[in-house]
Structures are given as structure tokens and as C-alpha cells.
Amino acid sequence: MNLRAFLAAAIASFAAVNAKVSRVNHDKVQPFAQLQPITDSQKSAVKYKPQLHISYGCHPYPAVQANGSASGGLEWSGPVDGDCTGSPLGSQVYSRSAWYKEKWAIMYAWYFPKGRYGITGHRHYWEYAIVWTDSATSTNSSIQGVSMSAGVGHAKATPPMLKYVDGSSIKLDSYFSFMGNKAALQLTKEHGETQDLITWDQLTVAARDTLNSDALDGNVWLTNKDEVPFKDDIFMQRLKNAFPF
């Protein structure tokens, strides 16, 4: 297959996937309300929910609504925080948890309507942090480490210094990484904001189906994907890659 045919097939495939998902303007996506936690996993996710400070780029937005409609995102051109300084309907943080090598891993992920990589960029951008604890229960656990999506790979701390923790909440900063030439996460002493949390098991089937598709993945030149980090087919691989111990 020549390059022209490959590009045409890739564009057609991407368009076909997106055609199956209805779109909502990035500032009109209705976030999920944070529910009363019931399971140990949900209670731990609420307990360790991080704070997020924004030093660079967009503020986080909801990615998907209960009926499965997805954010349309934003064109990446223009100011890095253009039209994305916060949703009037409220924001969202997503979480998914699992055991990995005898540590309880809680991934927290934030969606941004656009991302920039140097002189290029794309719609849809994700940043995430993984809080590692020694138990799935909220009443008998403690923070053992944290991993963050970095400019390249993951930044890790085992455990994070106390100046980066407020009670049971790790303080994170979304900043410009010169190494990756893009937005990334780092630990910070600055206090940030929290968003309504929705766990993977609390999402509707329609919302999970959309997140598991390619509809909210960012694409750079059709070869480098910024994927939803907690979707079914990559979640455990992200835990493996980010394991800090």
C-alpha cells in the first residue's frame, strides 16, 4: 500500500469511528455528578482524589455525557488556553482502579479539549496520575507512591514528599514540559482545584462505550495517539509502564 492509500484508509477509518458517536460542543458536555461511594474501591478513589493546579494550557472539561455523546474538542491553533479556561457546567475527573504487583493503583484522568505539541497539535488531550496505596480500603491504607504522565514517559515518586500532599490529596500541576514539548503533570506545593469524580464502574454503559472507542483519542499526524488512558485495552499496560517500585 502506498503512502497516499494508507493516509486515505486511515482518515476513512477515523471518520467512520467518529461518525458513530454524537458530538456536543466542548463547553456544553454535561458532567456526571459525584455519587456517594459504596464500594471500597469507590471510597478509596474519593479519599485520594488529587488537586489539580493549571500553569499551562487548558483547564479540564467533561469528555462524555451519560447518553454517550462526546466532546467535540477544540482546534489546537490559537492561544494554548483559548476558549478552554473552564466549563460553565463544571468539570470532571475520571478514575479506574486495580491491583498491580500487590499495590492498589488508582488512576485519575483529566480531559482537555485540545493539546499542543510544539508547532502542531490536535483535538482531545489527556493527562493522568496514578496513586499507589497498600490497600483497596479507604480506612486502612496509605499513599505509597505516585506516577504522573510526563513530557516523556512517567514522572514517579515513592512516596511523594509531604509538601506535595494535602491530607490524603496529592497536589498536581499541569505545566509545560520542555522535554516533551507539551503539557504534562508534576508535583507542586500549590493548592489546586478538585473536580467531580466519576469512577469507571459508575459510568453508564453508553459513556464507557464512547471512552473505549477512538472518539476521544487525540491524533498527531495519524501515527501518534493520545489515547484515553483508562480504556479497556490499554489501562493495565499503563499501570505496568508507570509502576514506580
PDB file of C-alpha atoms in Angstrom:
ATOM      1  CA  MET A   1       0.000   0.000   0.000  1.00  0.00           C
ATOM      2  CA  ASN A   2       1.470   3.377  -0.979  1.00  0.00           C
ATOM      3  CA  LEU A   3       1.519   6.363   1.360  1.00  0.00           C
ATOM      4  CA  ARG A   4      -1.437   8.093  -0.296  1.00  0.00           C
ATOM      5  CA  ALA A   5      -3.606   4.964   0.007  1.00  0.00           C
ATOM      6  CA  PHE A   6      -2.513   4.458   3.621  1.00  0.00           C
ATOM      7  CA  LEU A   7      -3.435   8.012   4.582  1.00  0.00           C
ATOM      8  CA  ALA A   8      -6.789   7.747   2.818  1.00  0.00           C
ATOM      9  CA  ALA A   9      -7.586   4.493   4.617  1.00  0.00           C
ATOM     10  CA  ALA A  10      -6.543   5.930   7.988  1.00  0.00           C
ATOM     11  CA  ILE A  11      -8.672   9.036   7.510  1.00  0.00           C
ATOM     12  CA  ALA A  12     -11.662   6.955   6.405  1.00  0.00           C
ATOM     13  CA  SER A  13     -11.308   4.631   9.403  1.00  0.00           C
ATOM     14  CA  PHE A  14     -11.025   7.548  11.831  1.00  0.00           C
ATOM     15  CA  ALA A  15     -14.067   9.250  10.290  1.00  0.00           C
ATOM     16  CA  ALA A  16     -16.122   6.040  10.449  1.00  0.00           C
ATOM     17  CA  VAL A  17     -15.476   5.615  14.174  1.00  0.00           C
ATOM     18  CA  ASN A  18     -16.308   9.220  14.920  1.00  0.00           C
ATOM     19  CA  ALA A  19     -19.484   9.083  12.810  1.00  0.00           C
ATOM     20  CA  LYS A  20     -20.956   6.577  15.275  1.00  0.00           C
ATOM     21  CA  VAL A  21     -20.622   8.966  18.212  1.00  0.00           C
ATOM     22  CA  SER A  22     -22.742  12.102  18.541  1.00  0.00           C
ATOM     23  CA  ARG A  23     -20.852  15.260  19.402  1.00  0.00           C
ATOM     24  CA  VAL A  24     -21.506  18.092  21.839  1.00  0.00           C
ATOM     25  CA  ASN A  25     -19.721  21.443  21.958  1.00  0.00           C
ATOM     26  CA  HIS A  26     -16.825  21.203  24.420  1.00  0.00           C
ATOM     27  CA  ASP A  27     -18.478  23.658  26.840  1.00  0.00           C
ATOM     28  CA  LYS A  28     -21.914  22.000  26.656  1.00  0.00           C
ATOM     29  CA  VAL A  29     -20.974  18.489  27.825  1.00  0.00           C
ATOM     30  CA  GLN A  30     -22.923  17.663  30.975  1.00  0.00           C
ATOM     31  CA  PRO A  31     -20.599  16.190  33.614  1.00  0.00           C
ATOM     32  CA  PHE A  32     -21.547  13.283  35.841  1.00  0.00           C
ATOM     33  CA  ALA A  33     -22.346  14.302  39.406  1.00  0.00           C
ATOM     34  CA  GLN A  34     -20.067  12.787  42.030  1.00  0.00           C
ATOM     35  CA  LEU A  35     -22.024   9.922  43.578  1.00  0.00           C
ATOM     36  CA  GLN A  36     -21.994   8.658  47.125  1.00  0.00           C
ATOM     37  CA  PRO A  37     -19.277   5.978  47.166  1.00  0.00           C
ATOM     38  CA  ILE A  38     -20.461   2.474  48.030  1.00  0.00           C
ATOM     39  CA  THR A  39     -17.662   0.013  47.337  1.00  0.00           C
ATOM     40  CA  ASP A  40     -14.174   0.039  48.893  1.00  0.00           C
ATOM     41  CA  SER A  41     -12.751   0.965  45.506  1.00  0.00           C
ATOM     42  CA  GLN A  42     -15.071   3.961  45.149  1.00  0.00           C
ATOM     43  CA  LYS A  43     -14.389   5.139  48.700  1.00  0.00           C
ATOM     44  CA  SER A  44     -10.629   4.985  48.127  1.00  0.00           C
ATOM     45  CA  ALA A  45     -10.949   6.881  44.856  1.00  0.00           C
ATOM     46  CA  VAL A  46     -12.811   9.690  46.628  1.00  0.00           C
ATOM     47  CA  LYS A  47     -10.391   9.733  49.572  1.00  0.00           C
ATOM     48  CA  TYR A  48      -7.273  10.104  47.423  1.00  0.00           C
ATOM     49  CA  LYS A  49      -8.727  12.406  44.747  1.00  0.00           C
ATOM     50  CA  PRO A  50      -5.903  14.811  43.765  1.00  0.00           C
ATOM     51  CA  GLN A  51      -5.910  18.571  43.465  1.00  0.00           C
ATOM     52  CA  LEU A  52      -5.048  19.967  40.046  1.00  0.00           C
ATOM     53  CA  HIS A  53      -3.344  23.340  39.520  1.00  0.00           C
ATOM     54  CA  ILE A  54      -3.114  24.702  35.962  1.00  0.00           C
ATOM     55  CA  SER A  55       0.076  26.543  34.981  1.00  0.00           C
ATOM     56  CA  TYR A  56      -0.169  25.945  31.243  1.00  0.00           C
ATOM     57  CA  GLY A  57      -2.834  25.183  28.691  1.00  0.00           C
ATOM     58  CA  CYS A  58      -6.495  24.317  29.036  1.00  0.00           C
ATOM     59  CA  HIS A  59      -8.449  23.596  32.179  1.00  0.00           C
ATOM     60  CA  PRO A  60     -10.072  20.158  32.380  1.00  0.00           C
ATOM     61  CA  TYR A  61     -13.540  19.582  30.918  1.00  0.00           C
ATOM     62  CA  PRO A  62     -16.031  16.706  30.873  1.00  0.00           C
ATOM     63  CA  ALA A  63     -15.303  14.328  27.976  1.00  0.00           C
ATOM     64  CA  VAL A  64     -18.563  12.395  27.698  1.00  0.00           C
ATOM     65  CA  GLN A  65     -22.139  12.565  28.940  1.00  0.00           C
ATOM     66  CA  ALA A  66     -24.458   9.881  30.276  1.00  0.00           C
ATOM     67  CA  ASN A  67     -26.021   9.215  26.848  1.00  0.00           C
ATOM     68  CA  GLY A  68     -22.603   8.584  25.289  1.00  0.00           C
ATOM     69  CA  SER A  69     -22.323  11.902  23.451  1.00  0.00           C
ATOM     70  CA  ALA A  70     -18.701  13.046  23.335  1.00  0.00           C
ATOM     71  CA  SER A  71     -16.991  16.405  23.459  1.00  0.00           C
ATOM     72  CA  GLY A  72     -16.241  17.847  20.057  1.00  0.00           C
ATOM     73  CA  GLY A  73     -12.988  19.243  21.401  1.00  0.00           C
ATOM     74  CA  LEU A  74     -11.295  22.331  20.013  1.00  0.00           C
ATOM     75  CA  GLU A  75      -8.969  23.187  17.160  1.00  0.00           C
ATOM     76  CA  TRP A  76      -5.462  23.282  18.583  1.00  0.00           C
ATOM     77  CA  SER A  77      -4.415  26.565  16.957  1.00  0.00           C
ATOM     78  CA  GLY A  78      -4.513  29.906  18.762  1.00  0.00           C
ATOM     79  CA  PRO A  79      -3.675  30.574  22.431  1.00  0.00           C
ATOM     80  CA  VAL A  80      -2.920  27.410  24.400  1.00  0.00           C
ATOM     81  CA  ASP A  81      -5.806  28.219  26.779  1.00  0.00           C
ATOM     82  CA  GLY A  82      -8.052  29.794  24.148  1.00  0.00           C
ATOM     83  CA  ASP A  83     -11.739  29.019  24.774  1.00  0.00           C
ATOM     84  CA  CYS A  84     -10.843  26.453  27.447  1.00  0.00           C
ATOM     85  CA  THR A  85     -10.463  28.203  30.796  1.00  0.00           C
ATOM     86  CA  GLY A  86     -13.221  26.119  32.403  1.00  0.00           C
ATOM     87  CA  SER A  87     -16.616  24.627  31.626  1.00  0.00           C
ATOM     88  CA  PRO A  88     -19.661  26.602  32.811  1.00  0.00           C
ATOM     89  CA  LEU A  89     -21.313  23.255  33.615  1.00  0.00           C
ATOM     90  CA  GLY A  90     -18.487  22.038  35.843  1.00  0.00           C
ATOM     91  CA  SER A  91     -15.525  19.812  35.202  1.00  0.00           C
ATOM     92  CA  GLN A  92     -14.784  16.130  35.731  1.00  0.00           C
ATOM     93  CA  VAL A  93     -12.072  13.736  36.860  1.00  0.00           C
ATOM     94  CA  TYR A  94     -12.297  10.075  35.861  1.00  0.00           C
ATOM     95  CA  SER A  95     -10.863   7.188  37.838  1.00  0.00           C
ATOM     96  CA  ARG A  96     -10.277   3.476  37.439  1.00  0.00           C
ATOM     97  CA  SER A  97      -8.622   1.166  39.960  1.00  0.00           C
ATOM     98  CA  ALA A  98      -6.988  -2.266  40.039  1.00  0.00           C
ATOM     99  CA  TRP A  99      -4.404  -4.361  41.849  1.00  0.00           C
ATOM    100  CA  TYR A 100      -0.981  -4.417  40.214  1.00  0.00           C
ATOM    101  CA  LYS A 101       2.002  -6.216  41.752  1.00  0.00           C
ATOM    102  CA  GLU A 102       0.499  -6.126  45.255  1.00  0.00           C
ATOM    103  CA  LYS A 103      -0.214  -2.381  45.086  1.00  0.00           C
ATOM    104  CA  TRP A 104      -3.650  -0.812  44.754  1.00  0.00           C
ATOM    105  CA  ALA A 105      -3.492   1.542  41.780  1.00  0.00           C
ATOM    106  CA  ILE A 106      -5.984   4.394  41.411  1.00  0.00           C
ATOM    107  CA  MET A 107      -5.709   6.173  38.073  1.00  0.00           C
ATOM    108  CA  TYR A 108      -7.145   9.692  37.864  1.00  0.00           C
ATOM    109  CA  ALA A 109      -7.535  11.169  34.385  1.00  0.00           C
ATOM    110  CA  TRP A 110      -8.443  14.625  33.117  1.00  0.00           C
ATOM    111  CA  TYR A 111      -9.707  15.506  29.652  1.00  0.00           C
ATOM    112  CA  PHE A 112      -8.722  18.700  27.825  1.00  0.00           C
ATOM    113  CA  PRO A 113     -10.428  19.872  24.618  1.00  0.00           C
ATOM    114  CA  LYS A 114      -7.124  20.367  22.785  1.00  0.00           C
ATOM    115  CA  GLY A 115      -3.434  19.651  23.096  1.00  0.00           C
ATOM    116  CA  ARG A 116      -0.348  21.161  21.513  1.00  0.00           C
ATOM    117  CA  TYR A 117       2.973  19.598  20.579  1.00  0.00           C
ATOM    118  CA  GLY A 118       5.402  22.311  19.539  1.00  0.00           C
ATOM    119  CA  ILE A 119       4.225  23.614  16.168  1.00  0.00           C
ATOM    120  CA  THR A 120       1.385  21.118  15.857  1.00  0.00           C
ATOM    121  CA  GLY A 121      -1.434  19.729  17.987  1.00  0.00           C
ATOM    122  CA  HIS A 122      -4.826  18.057  17.934  1.00  0.00           C
ATOM    123  CA  ARG A 123      -8.310  17.899  19.403  1.00  0.00           C
ATOM    124  CA  HIS A 124      -8.638  15.920  22.641  1.00  0.00           C
ATOM    125  CA  TYR A 125      -5.833  15.638  25.189  1.00  0.00           C
ATOM    126  CA  TRP A 126      -5.461  13.548  28.358  1.00  0.00           C
ATOM    127  CA  GLU A 127      -3.308  13.802  31.446  1.00  0.00           C
ATOM    128  CA  TYR A 128      -3.351  11.307  34.282  1.00  0.00           C
ATOM    129  CA  ALA A 129      -1.852  10.393  37.628  1.00  0.00           C
ATOM    130  CA  ILE A 130      -1.785   7.051  39.418  1.00  0.00           C
ATOM    131  CA  VAL A 131      -1.892   6.983  43.205  1.00  0.00           C
ATOM    132  CA  TRP A 132      -0.442   3.741  44.590  1.00  0.00           C
ATOM    133  CA  THR A 133      -1.632   2.574  48.004  1.00  0.00           C
ATOM    134  CA  ASP A 134      -1.162  -0.564  50.096  1.00  0.00           C
ATOM    135  CA  SER A 135      -4.851  -1.467  50.369  1.00  0.00           C
ATOM    136  CA  ALA A 136      -8.086  -1.120  48.432  1.00  0.00           C
ATOM    137  CA  THR A 137      -9.894   0.063  51.551  1.00  0.00           C
ATOM    138  CA  SER A 138     -10.095   3.744  52.394  1.00  0.00           C
ATOM    139  CA  THR A 139      -9.900   3.206  56.156  1.00  0.00           C
ATOM    140  CA  ASN A 140      -6.762   1.074  56.232  1.00  0.00           C
ATOM    141  CA  SER A 141      -4.479   2.389  53.505  1.00  0.00           C
ATOM    142  CA  SER A 142      -1.804   4.981  52.854  1.00  0.00           C
ATOM    143  CA  ILE A 143      -0.104   6.544  49.853  1.00  0.00           C
ATOM    144  CA  GLN A 144       2.929   4.522  48.787  1.00  0.00           C
ATOM    145  CA  GLY A 145       3.736   6.348  45.577  1.00  0.00           C
ATOM    146  CA  VAL A 146       2.503   8.399  42.666  1.00  0.00           C
ATOM    147  CA  SER A 147       3.110   8.265  38.909  1.00  0.00           C
ATOM    148  CA  MET A 148       2.237  11.091  36.527  1.00  0.00           C
ATOM    149  CA  SER A 149       2.004  11.423  32.764  1.00  0.00           C
ATOM    150  CA  ALA A 150       5.149  13.364  31.903  1.00  0.00           C
ATOM    151  CA  GLY A 151       6.656  15.012  28.854  1.00  0.00           C
ATOM    152  CA  VAL A 152       8.249  11.644  28.110  1.00  0.00           C
ATOM    153  CA  GLY A 153       7.041   8.543  29.919  1.00  0.00           C
ATOM    154  CA  HIS A 154       6.100   8.950  33.568  1.00  0.00           C
ATOM    155  CA  ALA A 155       7.333  11.015  36.499  1.00  0.00           C
ATOM    156  CA  LYS A 156       7.380   8.981  39.719  1.00  0.00           C
ATOM    157  CA  ALA A 157       7.774   9.480  43.480  1.00  0.00           C
ATOM    158  CA  THR A 158       7.825   6.768  46.157  1.00  0.00           C
ATOM    159  CA  PRO A 159       6.411   8.218  48.286  1.00  0.00           C
ATOM    160  CA  PRO A 160       5.733  11.889  47.442  1.00  0.00           C
ATOM    161  CA  MET A 161       7.216  14.380  49.906  1.00  0.00           C
ATOM    162  CA  LEU A 162       4.779  15.757  52.472  1.00  0.00           C
ATOM    163  CA  LYS A 163       4.942  19.246  50.944  1.00  0.00           C
ATOM    164  CA  TYR A 164       3.173  17.804  47.890  1.00  0.00           C
ATOM    165  CA  VAL A 165       0.327  16.255  49.872  1.00  0.00           C
ATOM    166  CA  ASP A 166      -2.658  17.972  51.475  1.00  0.00           C
ATOM    167  CA  GLY A 167      -4.227  15.471  53.864  1.00  0.00           C
ATOM    168  CA  SER A 168      -4.859  12.492  51.587  1.00  0.00           C
ATOM    169  CA  SER A 169      -4.827  14.561  48.367  1.00  0.00           C
ATOM    170  CA  ILE A 170      -1.723  14.822  46.207  1.00  0.00           C
ATOM    171  CA  LYS A 171      -1.181  18.268  44.677  1.00  0.00           C
ATOM    172  CA  LEU A 172      -0.503  18.235  40.950  1.00  0.00           C
ATOM    173  CA  ASP A 173       0.372  20.911  38.430  1.00  0.00           C
ATOM    174  CA  SER A 174      -0.335  20.824  34.703  1.00  0.00           C
ATOM    175  CA  TYR A 175       2.679  22.628  33.235  1.00  0.00           C
ATOM    176  CA  PHE A 176       4.666  22.951  30.016  1.00  0.00           C
ATOM    177  CA  SER A 177       7.271  20.206  29.723  1.00  0.00           C
ATOM    178  CA  PHE A 178      10.259  21.308  27.625  1.00  0.00           C
ATOM    179  CA  MET A 179      11.362  17.690  27.311  1.00  0.00           C
ATOM    180  CA  GLY A 180       8.088  16.591  25.740  1.00  0.00           C
ATOM    181  CA  ASN A 181       7.199  19.987  24.269  1.00  0.00           C
ATOM    182  CA  LYS A 182       3.664  19.579  25.639  1.00  0.00           C
ATOM    183  CA  ALA A 183       1.535  19.808  28.781  1.00  0.00           C
ATOM    184  CA  ALA A 184       2.394  17.290  31.492  1.00  0.00           C
ATOM    185  CA  LEU A 185       1.906  16.720  35.209  1.00  0.00           C
ATOM    186  CA  GLN A 186       4.293  17.368  38.063  1.00  0.00           C
ATOM    187  CA  LEU A 187       4.061  17.559  41.841  1.00  0.00           C
ATOM    188  CA  THR A 188       3.564  21.033  43.286  1.00  0.00           C
ATOM    189  CA  LYS A 189       3.311  22.848  46.594  1.00  0.00           C
ATOM    190  CA  GLU A 190       0.500  24.972  45.145  1.00  0.00           C
ATOM    191  CA  HIS A 191      -3.081  24.148  46.077  1.00  0.00           C
ATOM    192  CA  GLY A 192      -5.316  23.316  43.154  1.00  0.00           C
ATOM    193  CA  GLU A 193      -8.938  22.572  42.397  1.00  0.00           C
ATOM    194  CA  THR A 194     -10.818  19.301  42.567  1.00  0.00           C
ATOM    195  CA  GLN A 195     -13.472  18.115  40.147  1.00  0.00           C
ATOM    196  CA  ASP A 196     -16.497  15.862  40.497  1.00  0.00           C
ATOM    197  CA  LEU A 197     -15.212  12.294  40.421  1.00  0.00           C
ATOM    198  CA  ILE A 198     -16.809   9.511  38.405  1.00  0.00           C
ATOM    199  CA  THR A 199     -15.361   6.001  38.594  1.00  0.00           C
ATOM    200  CA  TRP A 200     -15.264   3.557  35.703  1.00  0.00           C
ATOM    201  CA  ASP A 201     -17.921   1.324  37.255  1.00  0.00           C
ATOM    202  CA  GLN A 202     -20.232   4.298  37.930  1.00  0.00           C
ATOM    203  CA  LEU A 203     -20.275   5.399  34.291  1.00  0.00           C
ATOM    204  CA  THR A 204     -23.202   4.458  32.083  1.00  0.00           C
ATOM    205  CA  VAL A 205     -22.659   1.723  29.501  1.00  0.00           C
ATOM    206  CA  ALA A 206     -23.034   4.326  26.742  1.00  0.00           C
ATOM    207  CA  ALA A 207     -20.323   6.525  28.271  1.00  0.00           C
ATOM    208  CA  ARG A 208     -17.940   3.579  28.693  1.00  0.00           C
ATOM    209  CA  ASP A 209     -18.537   2.524  25.093  1.00  0.00           C
ATOM    210  CA  THR A 210     -17.588   6.005  23.877  1.00  0.00           C
ATOM    211  CA  LEU A 211     -14.473   6.117  26.046  1.00  0.00           C
ATOM    212  CA  ASN A 212     -13.463   2.659  24.814  1.00  0.00           C
ATOM    213  CA  SER A 213     -13.752   3.815  21.190  1.00  0.00           C
ATOM    214  CA  ASP A 214     -11.364   6.156  19.357  1.00  0.00           C
ATOM    215  CA  ALA A 215     -13.794   9.072  19.585  1.00  0.00           C
ATOM    216  CA  LEU A 216     -11.880  10.897  22.333  1.00  0.00           C
ATOM    217  CA  ASP A 217      -8.343   9.962  21.335  1.00  0.00           C
ATOM    218  CA  GLY A 218      -6.104  12.716  20.044  1.00  0.00           C
ATOM    219  CA  ASN A 219      -4.216  12.023  16.830  1.00  0.00           C
ATOM    220  CA  VAL A 220      -0.924  13.575  15.732  1.00  0.00           C
ATOM    221  CA  TRP A 221      -0.264  13.085  12.005  1.00  0.00           C
ATOM    222  CA  LEU A 222      -2.364   9.891  12.193  1.00  0.00           C
ATOM    223  CA  THR A 223       0.525   7.981  13.781  1.00  0.00           C
ATOM    224  CA  ASN A 224       0.862   9.116  17.392  1.00  0.00           C
ATOM    225  CA  LYS A 225      -2.263   8.738  19.510  1.00  0.00           C
ATOM    226  CA  ASP A 226      -3.010  10.457  22.807  1.00  0.00           C
ATOM    227  CA  GLU A 227      -5.434   7.757  23.962  1.00  0.00           C
ATOM    228  CA  VAL A 228      -7.963   7.643  26.772  1.00  0.00           C
ATOM    229  CA  PRO A 229      -5.597   6.158  29.378  1.00  0.00           C
ATOM    230  CA  PHE A 230      -8.171   4.102  31.288  1.00  0.00           C
ATOM    231  CA  LYS A 231      -9.960   2.410  28.390  1.00  0.00           C
ATOM    232  CA  ASP A 232     -10.173  -1.379  28.477  1.00  0.00           C
ATOM    233  CA  ASP A 233      -7.414  -2.258  26.049  1.00  0.00           C
ATOM    234  CA  ILE A 234      -4.658  -0.042  27.478  1.00  0.00           C
ATOM    235  CA  PHE A 235      -5.433   0.506  31.182  1.00  0.00           C
ATOM    236  CA  MET A 236      -3.343  -2.374  32.562  1.00  0.00           C
ATOM    237  CA  GLN A 237      -0.491  -1.575  30.184  1.00  0.00           C
ATOM    238  CA  ARG A 238      -0.416   1.992  31.529  1.00  0.00           C
ATOM    239  CA  LEU A 239      -0.176   0.631  35.083  1.00  0.00           C
ATOM    240  CA  LYS A 240       2.706  -1.592  34.013  1.00  0.00           C
ATOM    241  CA  ASN A 241       4.546   1.274  32.316  1.00  0.00           C
ATOM    242  CA  ALA A 242       4.001   3.637  35.251  1.00  0.00           C
ATOM    243  CA  PHE A 243       4.833   1.210  38.095  1.00  0.00           C
ATOM    244  CA  PRO A 244       7.259   3.154  40.309  1.00  0.00           C
ATOM    245  CA  PHE A 245       8.597   0.478  42.648  1.00  0.00           C
TER     246      PHE A 245
END
